[in-house]
CSV table of C-alpha atoms in Angstrom, one decimal:
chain,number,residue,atom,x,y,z
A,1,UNK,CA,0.0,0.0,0.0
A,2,UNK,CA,1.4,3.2,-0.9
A,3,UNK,CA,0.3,7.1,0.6
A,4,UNK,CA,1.9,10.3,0.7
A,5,UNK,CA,0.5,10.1,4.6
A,6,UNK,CA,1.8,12.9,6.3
A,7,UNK,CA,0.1,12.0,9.8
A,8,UNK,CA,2.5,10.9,11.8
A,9,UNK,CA,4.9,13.4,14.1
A,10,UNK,CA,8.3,12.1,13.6
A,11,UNK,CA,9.4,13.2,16.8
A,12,UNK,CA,7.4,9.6,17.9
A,13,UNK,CA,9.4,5.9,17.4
A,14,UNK,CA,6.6,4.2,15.8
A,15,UNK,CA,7.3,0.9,18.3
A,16,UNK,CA,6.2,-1.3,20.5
A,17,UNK,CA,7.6,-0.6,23.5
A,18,UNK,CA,6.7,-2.3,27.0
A,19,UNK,CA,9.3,-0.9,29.9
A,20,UNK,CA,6.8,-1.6,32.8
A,21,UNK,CA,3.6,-3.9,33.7
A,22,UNK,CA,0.7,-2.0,32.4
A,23,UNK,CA,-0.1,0.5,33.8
A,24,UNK,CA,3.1,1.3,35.3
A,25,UNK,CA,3.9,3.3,38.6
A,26,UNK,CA,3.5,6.8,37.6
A,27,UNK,CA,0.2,5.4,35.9
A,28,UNK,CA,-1.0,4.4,39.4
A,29,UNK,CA,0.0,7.4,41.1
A,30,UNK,CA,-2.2,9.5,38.6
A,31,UNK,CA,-4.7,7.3,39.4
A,32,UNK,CA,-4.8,7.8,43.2
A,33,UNK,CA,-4.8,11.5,42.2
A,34,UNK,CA,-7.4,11.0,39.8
A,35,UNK,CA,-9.7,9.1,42.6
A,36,UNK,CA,-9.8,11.6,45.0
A,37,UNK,CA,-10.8,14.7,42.0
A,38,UNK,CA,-12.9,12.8,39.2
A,39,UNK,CA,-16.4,10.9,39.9
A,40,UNK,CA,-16.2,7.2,39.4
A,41,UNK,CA,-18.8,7.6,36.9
A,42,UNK,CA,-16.2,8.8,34.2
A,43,UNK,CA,-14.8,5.7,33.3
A,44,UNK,CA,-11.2,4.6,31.7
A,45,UNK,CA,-10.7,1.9,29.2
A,46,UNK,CA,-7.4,1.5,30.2
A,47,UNK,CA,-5.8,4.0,32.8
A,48,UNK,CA,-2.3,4.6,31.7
A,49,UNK,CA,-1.3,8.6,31.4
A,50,UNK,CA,-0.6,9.7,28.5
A,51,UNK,CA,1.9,12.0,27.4
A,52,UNK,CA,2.4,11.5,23.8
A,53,UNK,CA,1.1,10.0,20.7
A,54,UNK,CA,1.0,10.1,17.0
A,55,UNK,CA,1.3,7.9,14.1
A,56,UNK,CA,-0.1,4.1,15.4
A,57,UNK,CA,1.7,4.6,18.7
A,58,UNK,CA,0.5,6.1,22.8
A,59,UNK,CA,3.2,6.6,24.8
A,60,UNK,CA,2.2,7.0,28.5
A,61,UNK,CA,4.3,8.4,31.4
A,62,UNK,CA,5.8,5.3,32.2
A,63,UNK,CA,7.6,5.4,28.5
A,64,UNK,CA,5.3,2.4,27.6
A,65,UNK,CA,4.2,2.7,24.0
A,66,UNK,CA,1.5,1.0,23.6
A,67,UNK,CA,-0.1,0.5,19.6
A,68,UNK,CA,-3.4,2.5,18.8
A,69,UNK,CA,-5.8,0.3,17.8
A,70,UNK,CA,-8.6,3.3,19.3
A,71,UNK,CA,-7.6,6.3,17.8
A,72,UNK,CA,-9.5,8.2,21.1
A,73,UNK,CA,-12.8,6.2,19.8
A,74,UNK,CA,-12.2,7.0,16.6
A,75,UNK,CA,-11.4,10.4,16.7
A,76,UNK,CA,-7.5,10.6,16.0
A,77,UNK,CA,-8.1,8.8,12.3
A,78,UNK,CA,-5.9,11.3,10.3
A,79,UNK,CA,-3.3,10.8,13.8
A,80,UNK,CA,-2.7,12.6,16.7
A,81,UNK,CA,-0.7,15.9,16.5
A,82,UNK,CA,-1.2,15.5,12.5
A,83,UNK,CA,1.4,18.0,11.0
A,84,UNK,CA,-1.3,19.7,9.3
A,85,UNK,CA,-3.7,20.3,12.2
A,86,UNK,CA,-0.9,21.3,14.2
A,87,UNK,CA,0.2,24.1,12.2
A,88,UNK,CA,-3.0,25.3,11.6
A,89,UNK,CA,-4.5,25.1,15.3
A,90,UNK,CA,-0.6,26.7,15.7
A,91,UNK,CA,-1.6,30.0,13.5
A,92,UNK,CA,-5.0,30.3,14.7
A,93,UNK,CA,-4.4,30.5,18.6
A,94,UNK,CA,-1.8,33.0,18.0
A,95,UNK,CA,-4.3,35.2,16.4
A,96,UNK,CA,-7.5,34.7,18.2
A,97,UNK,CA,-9.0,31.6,20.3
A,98,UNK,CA,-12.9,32.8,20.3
A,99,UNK,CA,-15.2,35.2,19.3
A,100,UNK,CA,-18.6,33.5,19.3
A,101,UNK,CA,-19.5,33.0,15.1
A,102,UNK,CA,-22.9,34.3,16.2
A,103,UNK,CA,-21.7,37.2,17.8
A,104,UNK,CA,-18.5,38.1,15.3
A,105,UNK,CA,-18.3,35.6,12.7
A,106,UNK,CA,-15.2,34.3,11.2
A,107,UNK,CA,-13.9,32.6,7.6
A,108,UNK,CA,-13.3,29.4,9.2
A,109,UNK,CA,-16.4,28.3,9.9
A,110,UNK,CA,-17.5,29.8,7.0
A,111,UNK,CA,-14.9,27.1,4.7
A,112,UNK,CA,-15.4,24.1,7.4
A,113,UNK,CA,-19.6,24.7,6.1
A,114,UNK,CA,-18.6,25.1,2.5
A,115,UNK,CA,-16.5,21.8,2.5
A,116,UNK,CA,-19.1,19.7,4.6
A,117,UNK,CA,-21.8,20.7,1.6
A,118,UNK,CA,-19.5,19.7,-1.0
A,119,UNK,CA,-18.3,16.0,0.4
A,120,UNK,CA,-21.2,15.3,2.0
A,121,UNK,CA,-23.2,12.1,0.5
A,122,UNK,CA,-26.1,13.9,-2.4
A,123,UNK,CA,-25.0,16.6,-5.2
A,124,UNK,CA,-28.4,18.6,-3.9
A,125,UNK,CA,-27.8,22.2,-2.2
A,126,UNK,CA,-27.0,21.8,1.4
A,127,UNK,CA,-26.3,23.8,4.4
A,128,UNK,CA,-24.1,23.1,7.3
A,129,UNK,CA,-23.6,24.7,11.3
A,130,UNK,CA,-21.2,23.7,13.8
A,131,UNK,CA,-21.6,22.4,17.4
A,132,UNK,CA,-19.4,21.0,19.9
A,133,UNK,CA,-19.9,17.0,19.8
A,134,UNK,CA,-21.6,14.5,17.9
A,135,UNK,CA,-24.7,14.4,20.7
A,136,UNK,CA,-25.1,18.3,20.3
A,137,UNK,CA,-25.0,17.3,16.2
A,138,UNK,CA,-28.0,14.9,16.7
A,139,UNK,CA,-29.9,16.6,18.7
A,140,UNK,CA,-29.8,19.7,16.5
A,141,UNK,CA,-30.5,16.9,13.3
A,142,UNK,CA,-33.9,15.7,15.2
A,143,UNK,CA,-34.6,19.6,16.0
A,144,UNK,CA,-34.6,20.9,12.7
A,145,UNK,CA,-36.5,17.6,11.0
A,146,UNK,CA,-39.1,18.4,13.7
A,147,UNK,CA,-39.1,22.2,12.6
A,148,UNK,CA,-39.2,21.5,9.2
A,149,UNK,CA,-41.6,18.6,8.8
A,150,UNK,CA,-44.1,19.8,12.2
A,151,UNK,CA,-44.2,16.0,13.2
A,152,UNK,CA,-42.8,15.0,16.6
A,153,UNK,CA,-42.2,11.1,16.3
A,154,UNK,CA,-38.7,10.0,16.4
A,155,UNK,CA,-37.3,6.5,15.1
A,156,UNK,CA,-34.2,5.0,16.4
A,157,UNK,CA,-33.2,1.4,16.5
A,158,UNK,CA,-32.2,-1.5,19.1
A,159,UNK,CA,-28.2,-1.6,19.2
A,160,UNK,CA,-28.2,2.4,18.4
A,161,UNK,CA,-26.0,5.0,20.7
A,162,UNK,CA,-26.0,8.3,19.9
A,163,UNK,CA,-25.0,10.5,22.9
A,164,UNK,CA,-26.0,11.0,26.6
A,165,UNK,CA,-27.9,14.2,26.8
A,166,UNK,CA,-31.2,13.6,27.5
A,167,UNK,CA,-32.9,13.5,24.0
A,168,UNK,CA,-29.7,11.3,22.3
A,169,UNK,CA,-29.5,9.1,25.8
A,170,UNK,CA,-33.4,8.4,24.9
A,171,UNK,CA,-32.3,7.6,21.4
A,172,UNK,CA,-29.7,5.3,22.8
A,173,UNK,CA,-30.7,1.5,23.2
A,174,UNK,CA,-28.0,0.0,25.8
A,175,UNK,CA,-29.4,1.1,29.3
A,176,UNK,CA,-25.9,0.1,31.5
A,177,UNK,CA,-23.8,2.3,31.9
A,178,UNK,CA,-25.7,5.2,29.7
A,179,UNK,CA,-29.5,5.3,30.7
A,180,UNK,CA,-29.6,3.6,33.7
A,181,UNK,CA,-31.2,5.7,36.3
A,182,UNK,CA,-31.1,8.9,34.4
A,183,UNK,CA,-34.8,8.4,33.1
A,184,UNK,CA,-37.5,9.8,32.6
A,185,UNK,CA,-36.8,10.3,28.8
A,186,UNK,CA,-37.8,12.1,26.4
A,187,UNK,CA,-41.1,11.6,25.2
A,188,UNK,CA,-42.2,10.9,21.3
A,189,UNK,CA,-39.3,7.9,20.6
A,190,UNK,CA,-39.8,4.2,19.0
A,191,UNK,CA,-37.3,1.6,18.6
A,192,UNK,CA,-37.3,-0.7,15.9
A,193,UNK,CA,-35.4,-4.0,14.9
A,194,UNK,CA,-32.1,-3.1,12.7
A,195,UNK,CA,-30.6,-5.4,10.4
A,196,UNK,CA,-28.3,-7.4,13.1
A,197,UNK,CA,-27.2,-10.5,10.1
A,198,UNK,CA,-25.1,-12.4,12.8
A,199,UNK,CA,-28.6,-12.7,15.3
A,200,UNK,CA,-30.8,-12.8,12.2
A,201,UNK,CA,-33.7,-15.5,13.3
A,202,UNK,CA,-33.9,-16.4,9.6
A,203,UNK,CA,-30.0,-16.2,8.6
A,204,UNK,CA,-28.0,-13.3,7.1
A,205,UNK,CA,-28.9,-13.8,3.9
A,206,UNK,CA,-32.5,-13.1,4.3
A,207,UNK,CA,-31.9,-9.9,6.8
A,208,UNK,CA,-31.9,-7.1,5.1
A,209,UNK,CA,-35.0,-7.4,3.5
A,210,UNK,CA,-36.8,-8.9,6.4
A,211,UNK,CA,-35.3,-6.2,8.9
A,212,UNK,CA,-36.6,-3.3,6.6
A,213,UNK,CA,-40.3,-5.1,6.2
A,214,UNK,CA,-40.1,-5.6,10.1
A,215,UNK,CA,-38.9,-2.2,10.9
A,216,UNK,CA,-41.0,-0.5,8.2
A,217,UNK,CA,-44.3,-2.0,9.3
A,218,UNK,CA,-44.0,-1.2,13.1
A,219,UNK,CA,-43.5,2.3,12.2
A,220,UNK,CA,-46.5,2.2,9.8
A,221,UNK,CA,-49.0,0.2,12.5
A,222,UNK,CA,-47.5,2.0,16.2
A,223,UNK,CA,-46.4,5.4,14.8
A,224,UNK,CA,-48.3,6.5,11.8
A,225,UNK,CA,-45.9,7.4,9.1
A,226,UNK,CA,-47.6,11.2,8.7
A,227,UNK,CA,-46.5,11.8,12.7
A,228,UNK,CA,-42.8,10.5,11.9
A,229,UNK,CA,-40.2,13.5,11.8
A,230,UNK,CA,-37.2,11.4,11.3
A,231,UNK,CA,-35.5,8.0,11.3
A,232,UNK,CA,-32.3,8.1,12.9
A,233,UNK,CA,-29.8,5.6,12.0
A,234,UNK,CA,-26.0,4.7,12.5
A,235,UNK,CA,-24.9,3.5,9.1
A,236,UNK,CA,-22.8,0.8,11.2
A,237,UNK,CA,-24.5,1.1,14.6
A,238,UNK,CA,-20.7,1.6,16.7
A,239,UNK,CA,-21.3,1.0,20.2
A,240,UNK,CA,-23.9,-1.6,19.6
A,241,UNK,CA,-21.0,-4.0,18.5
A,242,UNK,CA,-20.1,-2.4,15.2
A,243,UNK,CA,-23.3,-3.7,13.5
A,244,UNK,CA,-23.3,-3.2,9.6
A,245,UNK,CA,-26.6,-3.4,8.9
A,246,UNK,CA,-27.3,-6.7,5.9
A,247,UNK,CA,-27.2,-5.2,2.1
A,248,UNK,CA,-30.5,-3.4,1.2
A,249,UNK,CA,-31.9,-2.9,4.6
A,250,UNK,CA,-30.8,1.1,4.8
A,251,UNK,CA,-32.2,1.8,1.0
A,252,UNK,CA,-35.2,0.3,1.7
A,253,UNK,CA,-35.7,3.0,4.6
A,254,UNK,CA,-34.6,5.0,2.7
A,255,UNK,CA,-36.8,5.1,0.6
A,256,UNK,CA,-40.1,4.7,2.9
A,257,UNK,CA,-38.9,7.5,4.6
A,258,UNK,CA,-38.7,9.6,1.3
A,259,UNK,CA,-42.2,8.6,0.3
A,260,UNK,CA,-44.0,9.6,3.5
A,261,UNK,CA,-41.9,12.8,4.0
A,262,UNK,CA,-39.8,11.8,6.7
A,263,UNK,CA,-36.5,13.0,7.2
A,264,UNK,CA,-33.4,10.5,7.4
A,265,UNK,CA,-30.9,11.2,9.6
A,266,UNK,CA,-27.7,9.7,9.6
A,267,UNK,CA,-25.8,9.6,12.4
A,268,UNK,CA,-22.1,9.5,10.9
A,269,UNK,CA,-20.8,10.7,13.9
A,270,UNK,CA,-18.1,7.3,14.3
A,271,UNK,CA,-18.1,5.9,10.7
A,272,UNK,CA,-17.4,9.8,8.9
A,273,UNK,CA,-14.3,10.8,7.6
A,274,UNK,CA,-12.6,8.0,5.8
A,275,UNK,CA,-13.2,5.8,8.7
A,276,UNK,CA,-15.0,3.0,6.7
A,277,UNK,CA,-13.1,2.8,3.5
A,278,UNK,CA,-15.8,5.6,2.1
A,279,UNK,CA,-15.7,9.4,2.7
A,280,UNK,CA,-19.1,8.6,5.0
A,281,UNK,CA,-20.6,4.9,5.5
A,282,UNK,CA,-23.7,5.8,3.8
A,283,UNK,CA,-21.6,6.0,0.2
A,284,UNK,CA,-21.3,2.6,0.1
A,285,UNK,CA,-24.8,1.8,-0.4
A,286,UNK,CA,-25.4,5.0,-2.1
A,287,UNK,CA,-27.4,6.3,0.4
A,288,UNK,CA,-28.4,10.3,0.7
A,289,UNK,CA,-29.6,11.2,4.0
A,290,UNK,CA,-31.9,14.6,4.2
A,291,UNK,CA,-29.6,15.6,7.6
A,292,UNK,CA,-26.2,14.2,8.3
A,293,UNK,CA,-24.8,14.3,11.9
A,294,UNK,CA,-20.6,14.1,12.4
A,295,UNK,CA,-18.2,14.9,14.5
A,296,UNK,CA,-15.5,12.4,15.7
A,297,UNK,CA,-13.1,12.0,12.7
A,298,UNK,CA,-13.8,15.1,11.4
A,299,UNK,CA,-11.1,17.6,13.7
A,300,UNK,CA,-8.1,15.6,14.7
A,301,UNK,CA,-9.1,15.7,18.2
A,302,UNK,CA,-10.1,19.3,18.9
A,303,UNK,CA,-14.1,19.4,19.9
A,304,UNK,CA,-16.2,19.8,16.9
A,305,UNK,CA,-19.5,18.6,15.6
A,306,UNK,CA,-21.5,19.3,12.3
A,307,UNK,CA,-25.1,18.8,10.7
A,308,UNK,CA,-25.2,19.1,7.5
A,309,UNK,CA,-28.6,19.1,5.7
A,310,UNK,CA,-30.8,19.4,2.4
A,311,UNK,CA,-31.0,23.4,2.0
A,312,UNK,CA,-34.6,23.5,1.9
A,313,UNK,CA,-34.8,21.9,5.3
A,314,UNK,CA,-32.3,23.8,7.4
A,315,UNK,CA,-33.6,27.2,6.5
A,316,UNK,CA,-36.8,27.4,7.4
A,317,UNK,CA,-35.7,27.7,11.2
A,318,UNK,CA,-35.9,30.9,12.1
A,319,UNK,CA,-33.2,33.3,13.2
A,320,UNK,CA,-31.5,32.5,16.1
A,321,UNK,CA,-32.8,28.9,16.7
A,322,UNK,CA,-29.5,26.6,16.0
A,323,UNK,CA,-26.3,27.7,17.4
A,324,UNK,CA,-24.1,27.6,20.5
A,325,UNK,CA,-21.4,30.1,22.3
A,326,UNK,CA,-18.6,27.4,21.4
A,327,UNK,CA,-19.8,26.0,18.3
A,328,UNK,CA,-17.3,26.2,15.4
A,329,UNK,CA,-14.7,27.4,18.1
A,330,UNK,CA,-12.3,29.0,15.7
A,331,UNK,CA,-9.3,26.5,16.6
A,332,UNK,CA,-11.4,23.6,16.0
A,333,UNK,CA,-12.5,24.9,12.2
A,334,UNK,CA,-8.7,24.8,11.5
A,335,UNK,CA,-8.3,21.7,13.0
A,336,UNK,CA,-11.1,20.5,10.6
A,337,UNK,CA,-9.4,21.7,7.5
A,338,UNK,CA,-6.3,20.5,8.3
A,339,UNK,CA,-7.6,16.9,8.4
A,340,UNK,CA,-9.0,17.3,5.5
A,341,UNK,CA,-6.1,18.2,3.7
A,342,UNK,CA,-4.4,14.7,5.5
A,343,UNK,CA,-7.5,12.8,4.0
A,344,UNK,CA,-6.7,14.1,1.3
A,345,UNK,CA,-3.3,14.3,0.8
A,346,UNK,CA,-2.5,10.8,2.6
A,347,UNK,CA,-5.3,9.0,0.3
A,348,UNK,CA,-6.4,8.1,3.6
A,349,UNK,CA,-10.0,6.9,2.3
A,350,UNK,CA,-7.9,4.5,0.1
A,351,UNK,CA,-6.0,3.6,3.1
A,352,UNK,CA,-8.7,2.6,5.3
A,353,UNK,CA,-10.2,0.1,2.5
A,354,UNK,CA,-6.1,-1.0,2.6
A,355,UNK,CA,-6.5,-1.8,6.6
A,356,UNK,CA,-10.1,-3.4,6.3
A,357,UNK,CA,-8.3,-6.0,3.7
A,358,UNK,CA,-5.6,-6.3,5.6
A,359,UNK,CA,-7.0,-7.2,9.3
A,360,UNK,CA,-10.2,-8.9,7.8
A,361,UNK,CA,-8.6,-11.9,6.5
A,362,UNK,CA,-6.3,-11.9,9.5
A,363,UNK,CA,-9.6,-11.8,12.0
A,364,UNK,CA,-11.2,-14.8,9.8
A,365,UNK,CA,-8.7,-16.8,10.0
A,366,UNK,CA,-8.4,-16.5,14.0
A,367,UNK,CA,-12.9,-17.1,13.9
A,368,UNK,CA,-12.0,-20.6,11.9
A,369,UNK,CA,-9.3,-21.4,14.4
A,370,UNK,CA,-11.3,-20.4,17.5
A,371,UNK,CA,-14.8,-21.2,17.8
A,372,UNK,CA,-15.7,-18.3,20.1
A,373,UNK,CA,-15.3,-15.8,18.2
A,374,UNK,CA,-18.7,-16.0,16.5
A,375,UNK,CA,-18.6,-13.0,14.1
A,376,UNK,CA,-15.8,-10.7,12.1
A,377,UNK,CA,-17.3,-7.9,10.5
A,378,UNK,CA,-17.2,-4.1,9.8
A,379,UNK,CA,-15.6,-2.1,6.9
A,380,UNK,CA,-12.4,-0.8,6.3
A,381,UNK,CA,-10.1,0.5,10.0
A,382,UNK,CA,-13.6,0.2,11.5
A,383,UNK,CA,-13.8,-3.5,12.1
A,384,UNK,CA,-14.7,-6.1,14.8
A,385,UNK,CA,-15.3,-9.8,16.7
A,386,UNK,CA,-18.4,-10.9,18.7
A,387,UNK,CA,-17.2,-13.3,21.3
A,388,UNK,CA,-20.0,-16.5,21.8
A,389,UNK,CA,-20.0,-19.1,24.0
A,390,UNK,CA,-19.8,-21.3,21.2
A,391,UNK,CA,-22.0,-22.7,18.6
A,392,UNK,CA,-25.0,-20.9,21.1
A,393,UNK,CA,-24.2,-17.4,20.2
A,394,UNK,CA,-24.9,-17.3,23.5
A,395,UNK,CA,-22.8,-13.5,24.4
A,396,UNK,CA,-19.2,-14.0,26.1
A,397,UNK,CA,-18.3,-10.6,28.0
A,398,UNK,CA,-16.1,-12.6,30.3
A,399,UNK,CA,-14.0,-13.7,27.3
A,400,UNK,CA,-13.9,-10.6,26.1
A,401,UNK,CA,-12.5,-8.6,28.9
A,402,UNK,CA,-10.0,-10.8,29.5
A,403,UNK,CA,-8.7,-11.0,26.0
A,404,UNK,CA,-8.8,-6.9,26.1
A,405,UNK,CA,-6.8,-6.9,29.3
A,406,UNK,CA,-4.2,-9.2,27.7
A,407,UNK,CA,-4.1,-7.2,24.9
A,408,UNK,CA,-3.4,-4.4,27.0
A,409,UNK,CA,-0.9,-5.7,28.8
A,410,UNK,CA,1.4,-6.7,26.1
A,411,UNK,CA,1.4,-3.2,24.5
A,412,UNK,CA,-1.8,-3.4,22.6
A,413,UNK,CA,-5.1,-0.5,23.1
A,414,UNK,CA,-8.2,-2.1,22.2
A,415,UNK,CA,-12.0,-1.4,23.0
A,416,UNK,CA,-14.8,-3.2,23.8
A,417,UNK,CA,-18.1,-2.5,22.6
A,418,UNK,CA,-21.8,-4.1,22.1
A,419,UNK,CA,-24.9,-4.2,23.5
A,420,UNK,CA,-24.0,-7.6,25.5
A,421,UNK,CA,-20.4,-6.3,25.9
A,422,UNK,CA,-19.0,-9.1,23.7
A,423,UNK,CA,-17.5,-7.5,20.9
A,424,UNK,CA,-13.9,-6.2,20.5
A,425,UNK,CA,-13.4,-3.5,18.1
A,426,UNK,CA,-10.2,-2.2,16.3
A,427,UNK,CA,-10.5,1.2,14.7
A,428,UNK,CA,-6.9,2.0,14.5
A,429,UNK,CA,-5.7,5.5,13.1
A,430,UNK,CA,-5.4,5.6,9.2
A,431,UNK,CA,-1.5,6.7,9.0
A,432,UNK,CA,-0.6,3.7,11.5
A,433,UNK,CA,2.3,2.0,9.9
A,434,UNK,CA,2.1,-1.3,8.0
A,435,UNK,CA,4.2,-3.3,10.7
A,436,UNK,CA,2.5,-2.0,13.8
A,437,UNK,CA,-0.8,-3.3,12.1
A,438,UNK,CA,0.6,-6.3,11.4
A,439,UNK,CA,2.3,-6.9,14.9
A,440,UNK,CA,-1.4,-5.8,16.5
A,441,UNK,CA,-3.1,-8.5,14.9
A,442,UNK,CA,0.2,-10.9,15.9
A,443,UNK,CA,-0.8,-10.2,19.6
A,444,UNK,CA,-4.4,-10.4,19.3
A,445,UNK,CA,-3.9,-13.5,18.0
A,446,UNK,CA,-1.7,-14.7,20.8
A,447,UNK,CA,-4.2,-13.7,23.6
A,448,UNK,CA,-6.2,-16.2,22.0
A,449,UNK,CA,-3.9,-18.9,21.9
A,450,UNK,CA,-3.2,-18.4,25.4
């Protein structure tokens, strides 16, 4: 595989590198700290300190350097301290750091809106704003479909996540750790079955089409399509276990939801940005949401989240309704053009389809060799393995914990993900080096054999 990738700082060794047990002493001093100023409800996935990281490589304050297979839940794609983000966040905080866009506007934002309308999936005028996270970026999606089409009704999907603030937490399907005891809810929300082709009742093969039907009349019989604002779909649901819904299920509702006026909302938040092998995850099945909600991927690390949106739709809300004091912070628009100048420069939407064909075969061969891993699946540097009890599918999250913590221990960041906490994912930065890839997978594949 070959890039002009420029993401990775060379000031990093791009190594493997494990000086202490993981975490090390200074980790577990910062943890004490840590204990005694930040509420046990913010969790760690793994509580090593870090004090550098670039390329495929974290190095914490031990000098362990551990291999990225996180990228900061998939945030860091283009690499952490990318040269171009760097420079331009560089620039930008030397001139101002904030001024409120709705109080004195700035070009920025202005060229972050104009390249969201152009990449973006559809060739049909569009408008874009800025928020803060991908939750903010929902909720603002569901707020101007509900504007625009005066319906309430909302449509998410069992497996969905998409944020914890009180409208997205509803939206969300997994109650522990994100709903539970939080509620009430927000009123006006329906789940429906998604296309899950590993858990299919019928097989895979017959998902798609069966989960649309399913999915398509519950809405019509509990709902009423005419009180529907929006569907709001993952592409590939992320925290549900990286679930990539079975071919034809998401232009099917597509569809239905363009012939009874309701608005589509994709939630691109995790898959966006090259992530998947496609610019967004809806490409690959041609699909053009009316609203499109991102953030992640799409600033290198700095807080930033978009909606994008069919220009018919976004302005008919009146003056003054979207918006936020930080949205579009002025350091976090350069940061967004400066990764995409790395996509774009690195070829890093080739290079994601490159890792997706390079771990996939490497995962399936560990599924045929080990019957409890039940699933691989994904697309491009966002792919995954359920963990079964065998031939049951019955969910493993023992398993799975323990292989992550042996993967952590030997140098290697994963995350776990899924409704039943059984799946391991790997979305490891784009510009992470060919041999750190490969000696990733080497050490998954030796907490399995052990």
């Amino acid at each position: 595989m070959t890039s002009q990738i420029t993401g990775r700082p060379e000031r990093l060794r791009q190594e493997r590198r494990v000086v202490t047990e993981i975490p090390g002493p200074k980790s577990r001093e910062l943890q004490e700290r840590r204990l005694g100023a930040v509420p046990p409800g913010v969790g760690s996935v793994l509580p090593v300190y870090v004090t550098d990281a670039g390329g495929g490589v974290v190095v914490d304050v031990d000098g362990n350097s551990l291999i990225d297979f996180g990228s900061g839940i998939a945030v860091t794609g283009v690499g952490n301290a990318s040269p171009r983000v760097v420079e331009r966040v560089k620039e930008q905080v030397e001139r101002f750091t904030h001024t409120c866009f709705m109080v004195a506007p700035y070009e920025s934002y202005v060229a972050v809106c104009e390249a969201l309308n152009q990449i973006t999936p559809g060739d049909h005028e569009k408008r874009s704003f800025l928020v803060n996270s991908g939750a903010e970026a929902v909720e603002n999606a569901v707020k101007i479909a509900r504007y625009a089409t005066g319906r309430q009704a909302v449509v998410a999907f069992d497996h969905g996540f998409h944020g914890r603030t009180l409208l997205t937490m509803t939206l969300t399907a997994k109650s522990m750790p994100y709903k539970h005891g939080f509620g009430p809810y927000a009123p006006e929300v329906y789940r429906m079955p998604p296309a899950y082709a590993y858990r299919w009742p019928t097989g895979p093969g017959n998902c798609g089409p069966e989960a649309a039907a399913q999915a398509i009349d519950q809405i019509t019989k509990q709902i009423g399509p005419r009180n529907v604002a929006a569907v709001v779909i993952e592409p590939i649901q992320g925290e549900g276990g990286f679930i990539d819904h079975a071919p034809g299920f998401l232009p099917a509702i597509a569809e239905f939801c363009q012939a009874n006026g309701i608005m589509l909302v994709a939630d691109e938040v995790q898959t966006g940005f090259a992530r998947t092998g496609d610019m967004f995850a809806c490409d690959h099945e041609g699909i053009v949401p009316d609203i499109i909600a991102m953030a992640k991927g799409i600033a290198g690390g700095l807080p930033l989240g978009a909606v994008t949106g069919r220009a018919d739709l976004m302005d008919k809300v009146h003056g003054g309704g979207l918006g936020g004091t930080y949205g579009g912070n002025p350091l976090a628009c350069e940061a967004a053009l400066g990764v995409l100048e790395e996509i774009e420069a690195g070829g890093l939407v080739e290079r994601a389809r490159w890792i997706g064909q390079t771990m996939v075969p490497r995962l399936q061969a560990l599924a045929e060799k080990h019957d409890v891993i039940g699933d691989v699946r994904g697309r491009g540097a966002m792919t995954a393995i359920e963990l079964v009890r065998g031939a049951s599918k019955e969910p493993n999250p023992e398993l799975t914990a323990e292989i992550a913590r042996r993967c952590h221990a030997a140098g290697l960041l994963v995350l776990t993900a899924g409704t039943y906490g059984n799946v391991v994912r790997f979305l490891p930065p784009l510009v992470i080096p060919e041999h750190l890839l490969v000696e990733g997978l080497g050490i998954l594949e030796s907490a399995f054999e052990d």
